Structures are given as C-alpha cells and as structure tokens.
Short mmCIF file of C-alpha atoms in Angstrom, two decimals:
data_model
loop_
_atom_site.label_atom_id
_atom_site.label_comp_id
_atom_site.label_asym_id
_atom_site.label_seq_id
_atom_site.Cartn_x
_atom_site.Cartn_y
_atom_site.Cartn_z
CA MET A 1 -24.41 -0.35 -17.90
CA ILE A 2 -23.35 0.25 -21.51
CA GLN A 3 -26.53 2.17 -22.32
CA ARG A 4 -26.10 4.37 -19.26
CA GLN A 5 -22.49 5.09 -20.22
CA ARG A 6 -23.53 6.05 -23.75
CA ALA A 7 -26.29 8.28 -22.47
CA SER A 8 -23.86 9.96 -20.08
CA ALA A 9 -21.30 10.49 -22.85
CA LEU A 10 -23.99 11.96 -25.12
CA HIS A 11 -25.12 14.32 -22.36
CA LEU A 12 -21.51 15.43 -21.76
CA THR A 13 -20.91 16.03 -25.47
CA MET A 14 -24.10 18.05 -25.85
CA GLY A 15 -23.18 20.12 -22.82
CA LEU A 16 -19.69 20.86 -24.08
CA THR A 17 -21.01 21.66 -27.56
CA HIS A 18 -23.44 24.15 -26.02
CA ALA A 19 -20.60 25.66 -23.97
CA LEU A 20 -18.45 26.10 -27.07
CA MET A 21 -21.30 27.80 -28.91
CA LEU A 22 -21.73 30.20 -26.02
CA PHE A 23 -18.02 31.00 -25.99
CA CYS A 24 -17.99 31.56 -29.74
CA ALA A 25 -20.97 33.88 -29.53
CA THR A 26 -19.43 35.76 -26.63
CA LEU A 27 -16.04 36.22 -28.23
CA SER A 28 -17.46 37.01 -31.71
CA GLN A 29 -14.34 35.65 -33.38
CA ALA A 30 -13.88 32.96 -36.01
CA GLY A 31 -11.67 30.08 -34.97
CA THR A 32 -12.30 28.96 -31.40
CA ILE A 33 -10.57 26.04 -29.70
CA MET A 34 -11.93 24.80 -26.39
CA VAL A 35 -9.97 22.55 -24.04
CA ASP A 36 -11.74 21.17 -20.99
CA LEU A 37 -9.19 20.45 -18.28
CA GLY A 38 -11.88 18.71 -16.28
CA VAL A 39 -12.47 15.97 -18.87
CA GLU A 40 -9.71 13.37 -19.26
CA GLN A 41 -9.75 10.87 -22.12
CA GLY A 42 -7.02 8.43 -21.16
CA PRO A 43 -3.23 8.58 -21.44
CA MET A 44 -1.21 10.08 -24.26
CA ASN A 45 -0.03 7.00 -26.17
CA HIS A 46 1.72 8.57 -29.18
CA ARG A 47 0.07 6.04 -31.47
CA ALA A 48 0.61 8.27 -34.52
CA ASN A 49 4.38 8.52 -34.09
CA GLY A 50 5.35 5.87 -36.65
CA TYR A 51 7.68 6.01 -39.66
CA LEU A 52 8.22 4.25 -42.98
CA VAL A 53 11.57 3.12 -44.48
CA SER A 54 13.19 6.58 -44.78
CA ILE A 55 16.27 5.90 -42.69
CA GLU A 56 19.75 4.41 -43.13
CA PRO A 57 22.17 2.97 -40.55
CA ASP A 58 24.25 6.16 -40.52
CA GLU A 59 21.69 8.78 -41.60
CA PRO A 60 20.09 10.89 -40.37
CA SER A 61 22.00 11.64 -37.21
CA MET A 62 20.43 10.50 -33.93
CA GLU A 63 20.11 14.18 -33.00
CA PHE A 64 17.27 14.32 -35.53
CA ILE A 65 15.66 11.03 -34.46
CA LEU A 66 15.79 10.95 -30.66
CA PRO A 67 13.76 14.15 -30.05
CA LEU A 68 10.87 12.63 -32.03
CA LYS A 69 10.63 9.54 -29.77
CA PRO A 70 9.44 7.22 -32.55
CA THR A 71 7.17 4.39 -31.43
CA SER A 72 6.71 2.28 -34.59
CA PHE A 73 8.45 1.56 -37.88
CA ARG A 74 7.39 -0.25 -41.04
CA GLY A 75 9.58 -1.46 -43.85
CA ASN A 76 10.67 -4.42 -45.93
CA ALA A 77 13.26 -6.83 -44.59
CA GLY A 78 16.27 -4.86 -45.85
CA TYR A 79 15.26 -1.70 -44.02
CA VAL A 80 14.23 -3.50 -40.84
CA PHE A 81 17.42 -5.57 -40.62
CA LYS A 82 19.69 -2.56 -41.28
CA ASN A 83 18.00 -0.25 -38.80
CA TYR A 84 16.51 -2.49 -36.11
CA ASP A 85 19.13 -1.90 -33.40
CA ARG A 86 19.34 1.82 -34.04
CA LEU A 87 15.59 2.27 -33.94
CA LYS A 88 15.27 0.17 -30.80
CA GLN A 89 17.76 2.55 -29.21
CA ALA A 90 15.54 5.45 -30.29
CA GLY A 91 12.52 3.89 -28.57
CA VAL A 92 10.71 1.99 -31.34
CA THR A 93 8.79 -0.99 -29.92
CA GLU A 94 6.70 -2.01 -32.96
CA PHE A 95 8.35 -3.19 -36.17
CA GLN A 96 6.18 -4.19 -39.13
CA LEU A 97 8.24 -6.23 -41.61
CA THR A 98 6.79 -6.21 -45.14
CA LEU A 99 7.43 -9.30 -47.28
CA GLY A 100 5.98 -8.42 -50.69
CA LEU A 101 5.45 -5.27 -52.76
CA VAL A 102 4.46 -4.62 -56.37
CA PHE A 103 8.09 -4.53 -57.54
CA LYS A 104 11.25 -6.54 -56.99
CA ASP A 105 14.43 -5.42 -55.18
CA LEU A 106 16.86 -8.21 -54.34
CA PRO A 107 19.27 -6.17 -52.14
CA LEU A 108 16.34 -5.00 -49.99
CA GLN A 109 14.80 -8.49 -50.06
CA ILE A 110 11.59 -7.34 -51.73
CA PHE A 111 9.51 -9.92 -53.62
CA ASP A 112 7.29 -8.72 -56.47
CA ILE A 113 3.83 -9.99 -55.56
CA ASN A 114 2.85 -10.01 -59.25
CA GLN A 115 5.14 -13.06 -59.58
CA ILE A 116 3.33 -15.10 -56.92
CA GLY A 117 1.82 -18.28 -58.35
CA GLN A 118 3.12 -17.75 -61.88
CA GLU A 119 3.08 -20.95 -63.93
CA GLY A 120 1.20 -22.56 -61.07
CA THR A 121 4.10 -22.56 -58.61
CA TYR A 122 4.35 -20.81 -55.24
CA GLU A 123 7.78 -22.17 -54.33
CA PRO A 124 9.78 -18.96 -55.06
CA TRP A 125 7.41 -16.97 -52.83
CA LEU A 126 7.58 -19.49 -49.99
CA ALA A 127 11.38 -19.68 -50.33
CA HIS A 128 11.45 -15.89 -49.88
CA VAL A 129 9.21 -16.14 -46.81
CA ASP A 130 11.43 -18.86 -45.33
CA ARG A 131 14.61 -16.85 -45.91
CA ILE A 132 13.18 -13.88 -44.03
CA ILE A 133 11.94 -16.10 -41.21
CA ASP A 134 15.42 -17.63 -40.90
CA GLN A 135 17.06 -14.20 -40.61
CA VAL A 136 14.56 -12.95 -38.07
CA ALA A 137 15.03 -16.10 -35.98
CA ASP A 138 18.85 -15.96 -36.23
CA ARG A 139 18.89 -12.36 -35.01
CA GLN A 140 16.11 -12.94 -32.48
CA LEU A 141 14.17 -9.93 -33.67
CA ALA A 142 10.65 -9.07 -32.54
CA VAL A 143 8.61 -8.16 -35.61
CA LEU A 144 5.03 -8.17 -36.87
CA TRP A 145 4.63 -9.91 -40.22
CA ASP A 146 3.17 -7.58 -42.85
CA ILE A 147 2.64 -10.01 -45.73
CA TYR A 148 1.75 -7.56 -48.52
CA ASN A 149 2.00 -3.85 -49.18
CA GLU A 150 -0.97 -2.43 -51.13
CA PRO A 151 -1.89 -5.68 -52.91
CA ASP A 152 -4.83 -3.85 -54.48
CA LEU A 153 -2.26 -2.10 -56.70
CA ALA A 154 -1.00 -5.38 -58.16
CA THR A 155 -1.50 -5.93 -61.89
CA LEU A 156 -4.65 -7.81 -60.88
CA PRO A 157 -5.90 -6.45 -57.51
CA ILE A 158 -6.05 -8.91 -54.65
CA ASN A 159 -9.83 -8.94 -54.32
CA GLU A 160 -9.98 -10.31 -57.89
CA ASN A 161 -6.73 -12.32 -57.77
CA GLU A 162 -6.85 -15.94 -56.62
CA ARG A 163 -3.08 -16.28 -56.87
CA LEU A 164 -2.51 -13.42 -54.44
CA LYS A 165 -5.08 -14.83 -52.05
CA GLU A 166 -3.37 -18.20 -52.15
CA GLY A 167 -0.01 -16.50 -51.63
CA TRP A 168 -1.43 -14.84 -48.51
CA ARG A 169 -2.85 -18.13 -47.25
CA LEU A 170 0.42 -20.00 -47.75
CA ALA A 171 2.58 -17.27 -46.19
CA TYR A 172 0.21 -16.87 -43.25
CA ARG A 173 0.31 -20.58 -42.45
CA ARG A 174 4.06 -20.86 -42.99
CA ILE A 175 4.72 -18.00 -40.58
CA LYS A 176 2.31 -19.39 -37.97
CA HIS A 177 3.82 -22.89 -38.30
CA ARG A 178 7.42 -21.81 -38.00
CA ILE A 179 7.00 -19.07 -35.39
CA PRO A 180 4.44 -19.99 -32.72
CA GLY A 181 2.72 -16.84 -31.52
CA ALA A 182 3.70 -14.79 -34.59
CA GLN A 183 1.45 -11.82 -35.34
CA VAL A 184 0.40 -11.21 -38.94
CA VAL A 185 -0.47 -7.68 -40.11
CA GLY A 186 -2.58 -6.92 -43.11
CA PRO A 187 -3.74 -6.59 -45.72
CA SER A 188 -2.16 -3.06 -45.74
CA ILE A 189 -4.47 -2.11 -48.58
CA SER A 190 -4.21 1.35 -50.13
CA ARG A 191 -7.69 2.63 -49.16
CA TYR A 192 -10.13 1.76 -46.41
CA ARG A 193 -12.99 1.29 -48.88
CA LEU A 194 -11.15 -1.73 -50.37
CA LEU A 195 -10.59 -3.50 -47.04
CA LYS A 196 -13.74 -5.47 -46.21
CA PRO A 197 -13.86 -7.87 -49.19
CA PHE A 198 -10.43 -9.20 -48.26
CA LEU A 199 -11.33 -9.46 -44.58
CA GLU A 200 -14.41 -11.49 -45.45
CA TRP A 201 -12.34 -13.87 -47.58
CA SER A 202 -9.62 -14.23 -44.93
CA GLN A 203 -12.16 -15.05 -42.23
CA GLU A 204 -13.80 -17.69 -44.43
CA HIS A 205 -10.38 -19.33 -44.96
CA ASN A 206 -9.16 -19.04 -41.34
CA VAL A 207 -6.26 -16.74 -42.22
CA PHE A 208 -7.57 -13.53 -40.69
CA PRO A 209 -4.84 -10.99 -39.78
CA ASP A 210 -3.94 -10.56 -36.10
CA VAL A 211 -3.63 -6.81 -36.72
CA VAL A 212 -5.98 -5.27 -39.27
CA ALA A 213 -4.07 -2.70 -41.31
CA TYR A 214 -4.95 -0.32 -44.10
CA HIS A 215 -3.68 2.94 -45.60
CA GLU A 216 -5.73 6.11 -45.62
CA TYR A 217 -5.01 9.66 -46.78
CA ASP A 218 -8.47 11.12 -46.32
CA ASP A 219 -9.37 14.33 -44.50
CA PRO A 220 -8.56 13.90 -40.78
CA SER A 221 -12.11 14.91 -39.94
CA ASN A 222 -13.20 11.56 -41.40
CA VAL A 223 -10.74 9.43 -39.41
CA PRO A 224 -13.02 8.73 -36.40
CA ALA A 225 -15.86 7.48 -38.62
CA LEU A 226 -13.60 5.05 -40.50
CA VAL A 227 -12.02 3.63 -37.35
CA GLU A 228 -15.39 3.27 -35.64
CA ASP A 229 -16.84 1.60 -38.74
CA LEU A 230 -14.03 -0.96 -38.70
CA ARG A 231 -14.43 -1.62 -34.99
CA SER A 232 -18.17 -2.18 -35.48
CA TYR A 233 -17.48 -4.46 -38.45
CA LEU A 234 -15.08 -6.60 -36.40
CA LYS A 235 -17.40 -6.73 -33.41
CA GLU A 236 -20.32 -7.89 -35.56
CA ARG A 237 -18.18 -10.84 -36.64
CA GLY A 238 -17.06 -11.71 -33.12
CA LEU A 239 -13.52 -10.52 -33.73
CA ALA A 240 -11.30 -8.39 -31.52
CA ARG A 241 -8.29 -7.04 -33.39
CA PRO A 242 -5.89 -4.11 -32.99
CA ILE A 243 -5.98 -1.59 -35.84
CA SER A 244 -2.94 -0.11 -37.57
CA VAL A 245 -3.23 2.58 -40.24
CA ASN A 246 0.25 1.85 -41.46
CA GLU A 247 0.42 4.70 -43.97
CA ILE A 248 -1.06 8.15 -43.34
CA LEU A 249 -0.69 11.60 -44.98
CA GLY A 250 -1.19 11.67 -48.74
CA GLN A 251 0.98 13.00 -51.55
CA GLU A 252 -0.94 16.28 -51.80
CA THR A 253 -0.86 17.04 -48.08
CA TRP A 254 2.23 15.54 -46.44
CA THR A 255 4.16 18.84 -46.41
CA LEU A 256 1.32 20.97 -44.95
CA ALA A 257 1.97 21.93 -41.32
CA GLY A 258 -1.61 22.42 -40.15
CA TYR A 259 -2.86 19.35 -41.99
CA THR A 260 -0.15 17.22 -40.38
CA VAL A 261 -1.36 18.29 -36.94
CA GLY A 262 -4.92 17.37 -37.90
CA VAL A 263 -3.91 13.86 -38.93
CA ILE A 264 -1.75 13.25 -35.85
CA ALA A 265 -4.49 14.50 -33.55
CA ALA A 266 -7.14 12.37 -35.25
CA TYR A 267 -5.20 9.12 -34.94
CA GLU A 268 -4.07 9.81 -31.38
CA ARG A 269 -7.70 10.32 -30.41
CA ALA A 270 -8.76 7.19 -32.31
CA ASN A 271 -6.83 4.98 -29.85
CA ILE A 272 -5.59 2.61 -32.53
CA MET A 273 -2.43 0.53 -32.18
CA SER A 274 -0.26 2.59 -34.54
CA ALA A 275 -0.13 4.93 -37.52
CA MET A 276 2.90 5.43 -39.76
CA ARG A 277 3.84 8.50 -41.77
CA SER A 278 4.01 7.83 -45.53
CA CYS A 279 6.80 8.77 -47.91
CA TRP A 280 6.35 10.43 -51.31
CA PRO A 281 8.24 12.05 -54.20
CA ASP A 282 9.82 15.24 -52.91
CA PRO A 283 8.68 18.50 -54.57
CA GLN A 284 12.09 20.02 -53.74
CA ASP A 285 13.91 17.46 -55.86
CA MET A 286 16.43 19.27 -58.06
CA SER A 287 18.09 16.17 -59.49
CA ARG A 288 18.32 15.89 -63.23
CA ASP A 289 16.14 12.78 -63.44
CA ARG A 290 13.82 13.80 -60.59
CA VAL A 291 14.47 10.57 -58.72
CA GLU A 292 14.58 12.11 -55.26
CA ASN A 293 11.93 10.39 -53.16
CA THR A 294 11.47 10.46 -49.41
CA CYS A 295 10.96 6.67 -49.55
CA ASP A 296 14.52 6.32 -50.81
CA ASN A 297 16.43 8.88 -48.79
CA PRO A 298 17.21 9.19 -45.06
CA THR A 299 14.95 12.18 -44.37
CA LEU A 300 12.48 10.54 -41.95
CA ASP A 301 9.75 10.45 -44.59
CA GLY A 302 10.42 14.04 -45.56
CA LEU A 303 10.53 15.58 -42.08
CA LEU A 304 14.02 16.69 -43.08
CA TYR A 305 14.77 18.77 -46.17
CA VAL A 306 16.51 17.23 -49.20
CA ASP A 307 19.88 18.30 -47.79
CA ARG A 308 19.35 15.71 -44.98
CA GLN A 309 20.18 18.36 -42.39
CA SER A 310 17.55 21.10 -42.36
CA LYS A 311 14.27 20.58 -40.52
CA ARG A 312 10.90 21.05 -42.13
CA PRO A 313 7.78 22.22 -40.24
CA GLY A 314 6.72 18.58 -39.84
CA TRP A 315 9.83 17.81 -37.80
CA HIS A 316 8.91 20.49 -35.26
CA ILE A 317 5.32 19.18 -35.16
CA TYR A 318 6.38 15.61 -34.45
CA LYS A 319 8.81 16.84 -31.78
CA ALA A 320 6.02 18.78 -30.07
CA TYR A 321 3.80 15.71 -30.27
CA ALA A 322 6.52 13.53 -28.74
CA GLU A 323 6.84 15.91 -25.78
CA MET A 324 3.16 15.78 -24.87
CA GLU A 325 2.96 13.72 -21.68
CA GLY A 326 0.34 12.71 -19.17
CA VAL A 327 -3.37 12.48 -19.89
CA ARG A 328 -5.19 13.53 -23.04
CA LEU A 329 -7.87 16.17 -22.51
CA TYR A 330 -11.17 16.77 -24.27
CA THR A 331 -10.92 19.33 -27.09
CA MET A 332 -13.44 20.88 -29.43
CA THR A 333 -13.17 23.38 -32.27
CA ASP A 334 -15.79 25.34 -34.19
CA SER A 335 -14.48 24.26 -37.61
CA PRO A 336 -13.64 20.91 -39.25
CA LYS A 337 -10.52 22.63 -40.61
CA LEU A 338 -9.22 23.49 -37.14
CA HIS A 339 -7.70 20.68 -35.07
CA ALA A 340 -6.44 20.41 -31.53
CA LEU A 341 -4.68 17.89 -29.32
CA ALA A 342 -4.16 18.59 -25.60
CA SER A 343 -2.26 16.85 -22.82
CA LEU A 344 -1.84 17.55 -19.11
CA ASP A 345 1.17 16.35 -17.16
CA LYS A 346 -0.14 16.40 -13.61
CA ALA A 347 3.26 15.87 -12.03
CA SER A 348 4.61 19.14 -13.41
CA GLY A 349 1.28 20.91 -13.83
CA THR A 350 2.03 21.44 -17.51
CA LEU A 351 -0.60 21.75 -20.22
CA GLN A 352 0.53 21.29 -23.82
CA LEU A 353 -1.48 21.98 -26.95
CA LEU A 354 -0.76 21.03 -30.54
CA LEU A 355 -2.96 22.98 -32.94
CA GLY A 356 -3.33 23.09 -36.71
CA LYS A 357 -5.52 24.50 -39.43
CA TYR A 358 -5.73 24.11 -43.19
CA GLU A 359 -7.79 25.50 -46.05
CA ASP A 360 -8.82 28.28 -43.68
CA TYR A 361 -8.35 31.69 -45.25
CA SER A 362 -10.11 33.70 -42.57
CA THR A 363 -8.21 36.71 -41.26
CA ALA A 364 -10.01 36.62 -37.91
CA ASP A 365 -8.17 35.78 -34.70
CA THR A 366 -8.02 32.27 -33.28
CA THR A 367 -9.04 32.06 -29.63
CA VAL A 368 -8.19 29.32 -27.15
CA VAL A 369 -10.56 28.77 -24.24
CA LEU A 370 -9.41 26.66 -21.29
CA LYS A 371 -12.38 25.47 -19.29
CA ASN A 372 -12.02 24.39 -15.65
CA ALA A 373 -8.44 25.63 -15.57
CA SER A 374 -8.58 26.10 -11.81
CA ARG A 375 -8.96 22.31 -11.41
CA ALA A 376 -5.63 21.64 -13.06
CA PHE A 377 -3.52 24.61 -12.06
CA SER A 378 -2.73 25.35 -8.47
CA VAL A 379 -0.73 28.55 -8.45
CA GLY A 380 0.43 29.35 -4.96
CA GLN A 381 1.89 32.53 -3.53
CA GLY A 382 4.98 33.66 -5.42
CA LYS A 383 4.37 31.30 -8.36
CA ARG A 384 3.33 32.17 -11.87
CA LEU A 385 1.25 30.56 -14.56
CA HIS A 386 3.15 31.08 -17.79
CA LEU A 387 2.05 30.93 -21.41
CA CYS A 388 4.49 30.09 -24.19
CA ALA A 389 3.03 29.93 -27.70
CA GLU A 390 5.12 29.00 -30.74
CA GLN A 391 3.95 29.29 -34.30
CA ILE A 392 5.04 26.54 -36.72
CA PRO A 393 4.48 28.40 -40.00
CA ASP A 394 3.59 26.46 -43.09
CA THR A 395 6.61 26.78 -45.36
CA GLY A 396 5.32 24.12 -47.72
CA SER A 397 8.13 21.75 -48.62
CA GLY A 398 10.76 24.31 -47.65
CA PRO A 399 12.87 24.17 -44.47
CA LEU A 400 12.04 25.76 -41.13
CA ALA A 401 14.99 26.28 -38.81
CA SER A 402 12.95 26.88 -35.67
CA THR A 403 9.51 27.68 -34.35
CA VAL A 404 8.46 31.32 -33.89
CA VAL A 405 7.62 32.47 -30.35
CA THR A 406 4.56 34.72 -30.54
CA LEU A 407 3.45 34.76 -26.89
CA ASP A 408 5.70 34.63 -23.85
CA ARG A 409 3.86 36.00 -20.83
CA THR A 410 2.12 35.25 -17.57
CA LEU A 411 -1.54 34.32 -17.44
CA PRO A 412 -3.97 35.44 -14.75
CA LEU A 413 -5.89 32.65 -13.03
CA GLU A 414 -8.72 34.72 -11.65
CA ASP A 415 -11.64 32.54 -12.79
CA LYS A 416 -12.05 28.84 -13.43
CA ASP A 417 -11.73 29.52 -17.20
CA ILE A 418 -8.90 31.17 -19.16
CA SER A 419 -8.90 32.48 -22.73
CA PHE A 420 -6.24 33.97 -24.98
CA THR A 421 -5.77 34.82 -28.64
CA LEU A 422 -3.10 33.35 -30.89
CA PRO A 423 -1.49 35.81 -33.34
CA GLN A 424 -0.18 34.87 -36.77
CA PHE A 425 -2.24 31.68 -37.04
CA TYR A 426 -2.71 31.49 -40.79
CA HIS A 427 -4.53 29.12 -43.12
CA SER A 428 -2.14 26.13 -43.06
CA ASP A 429 -0.05 26.85 -39.98
CA ALA A 430 0.46 24.88 -36.80
CA TYR A 431 0.92 26.00 -33.23
CA ARG A 432 2.52 24.62 -30.12
CA VAL A 433 1.32 26.01 -26.78
CA ARG A 434 2.69 25.30 -23.32
CA ILE A 435 1.18 26.55 -20.06
CA SER A 436 2.88 25.75 -16.78
CA PRO A 437 3.77 27.26 -13.40
CA GLY A 438 6.89 29.39 -13.54
CA PHE A 439 8.28 28.58 -16.98
CA GLY A 440 9.18 31.05 -19.68
CA CYS A 441 9.73 30.04 -23.29
CA ASN A 442 13.48 30.03 -22.91
CA SER A 443 13.40 27.66 -19.94
CA ARG A 444 10.96 25.06 -21.25
CA ASP A 445 13.64 22.53 -22.22
#
C-alpha cells in the first residue's frame, strides 16, 4: 500500500511539473505560479503562526494581535505568566515555557545555564525548576516545558558539556515526576545541524524530548528537506515525535516581505506542530545606546514599527495568512525564489493566495495559473467571479500603512483553467490574492 501511494504521488508530481513547464513555455514569461484546485493537501493549520516574547500585558493593543490569530507562543516564565490570559483570549493554544537561557534575569525568572552544576552542585538549578513548577501548578496553566534555549551557545556547548546534559536529565525527571503527563520540548538548539548528537545522548539516557525542537534560519527552499530528514531519523529509531521549529526567520531576513512569505509557506506545508517567529535587534533603532531590540519591546517580534503603533509589511503578511481558511491546495513555482501558499474555503467558494519572492531582480511579469478552476468555482447566472490582488511592497524595516490594491476586477470562467498577471511584483515583495464569487476588494472584510 505504501509503495503504491508513493508511486502515485510521484506520478502526480511529474505530471504537474510537466504541466507547469508547458504553461511557462506557452506564456513566455519569467515567474509563473501554478495552483491546482483539483489537488488538496489537507487542512490549513496555521502551524507557522507562532510568536516569541515580544509582548507585554498592556502592549500592543489587541487590535494589533487579534487579526493575526496567533496559535503558539514561546517565552521564559516571566513572559508566559504575564501574558498567558491575554494570549489565550487571542487564540493561542500552545505555550512553550523556557526555563534556562545563556544569561540571568531574576525579574523574568531566567536562569543562566552556564551556572548549572558549578562547584558540583545542581541545587540552584533544581530550585529554579521547582519554583516555576509551583507557579504553573498554582495558576493551573497548560504549558510545554522548554528546558533550554540554544544550549549550544553556552560557554561550553551542550554536546561537549556534561554539566548541561546532567542539568537536562535532572530537570526532565523533576518535571515528569511532579507533573504526570507533562510534555518536554527541546533541545531548542540554534541550528538543525547541531541537533542529532543531543538526541542520541537523550535517547541513551531515557530523557528524550516529547517534542523535538530546533531553530533554523536557512533558505525556505531547504525547509522540506530538513523536516523530512528529522522525520526519517526519528522513524529509524522507532520514535514518533511532533516537531517544533521554535525560532524561524534570521537576523538578515526577518524584515523582508517576500522572504517572510516563503518561510511561512514552507513551514505550513511541512505539517509540523508549530513554528515561532524570532526576534532580533531592530535596524530602525534610534536610541542613543542602540538597545532597541524586538525581543525586548512589545512589537510582536518586529511586526510593528519601533513606535509600537505602525504596521510593517510582515504584519499584513501574517494577517493574510491568518485569514486563509479551508483546505490547502497544491502549488508549484518555476523558481526557488518564488513561493506560494493557497487555500480554498469551500463553504464560501473563496480561493486565497499568499505569494512572495526574494533575490529576484527580473523585470518580467509574474503570472498565476489556476488549474481545474471549474472544479472549485460554480458561478451561476447573475453571479460573478471576482479577483482582488493586493501588493505588500517590501519596505525593509520601515512601516507600511496598508496593502496596495493592484487588481480589482471580474474574471471570466470560460475554460477549466484561469490565468492572470500580477503587476508591481518586485524582487522582495509579497502579494495577497483573493478570488471569490461576487466580492470586490472593498467588500472582502
């Protein structure tokens, strides 16, 4: 059965690849996105709609948070305790509580993991773990226990550090003993390539994480290979574990509109448990000491400008992502620098696309081809099929008040396939496209 399924999937992929090549040759334009409305790939789960620490109990306003429909949040105890109720109200269902980092902050209840096991004692570390467990139990919070953050960046990296390994073992067992059924996340290492040595050690010592987590800031085109490699690795060892990439988007790319779309699309397609947006020093910092950092301010990991009020392109991208409902559709592009995510809400007959490009300096048009459109759209007498396309221009780290409507018109449904060209789709821009019966751009909300 499995072999037949794989053969069928390979045949389908080859057929769709051939179809895309034919469309590209026919249209003679660089930048072609194909969406097959006849091929569904499961529900839209919004697995990439997670956030990291950049929120306070009174900032930003809920008007900036609710439209994004956040699904997961990761932070140390101070951030989780302060914001738990507010984020639950906003829709967050997964909270990863981090116990130790590579620095100390008493008000935020952060333990410096470099201090674990100093002078041969682990009591201060275990006392910290117990204090956090007590507070979680008293408040009856539902959290996942993220023991370390980037322990490979400790003074002596974890894969070479017996004290850190023992600290993990002790914390793991203390959590499991005191909270039956507790789920441990980790090791939340800073790069995928550093993950497997720790996993091998943790399996040997019976302290393997319940959710395997790592950070990755690589090109989104490489995301599927890394996730599949990890799944194969776990399967070979007889393990079934959810995967969380609990920091995504690197310091050089987190402000780029098109790149952000590529990363979101890649992790949504990967069908992992969750992915959280990282926070970084803000290039728009104008403070005298340059201390402004999206990890330390309530800007939703930089989706808001440094004034805490203006939206950046990323905010509009995450909002568009949050509004994609229904089933995810098969997409293909003719360039690794061009990314697409598509959803179809069958109840309303609405197709939504989230598109992005980066490092693409071609001046040629970008064409969208909708295959098997007649299967999804049933446009009866007196009804219209309407196209609304909104550019999300890449303004770098600057603000963007609103998206730019570039297409607002009806579409003919004369054949089973539809194609149209997107104007003003430049090298690092993003696009939001909505196609539905009888809706103009002004009436979509």
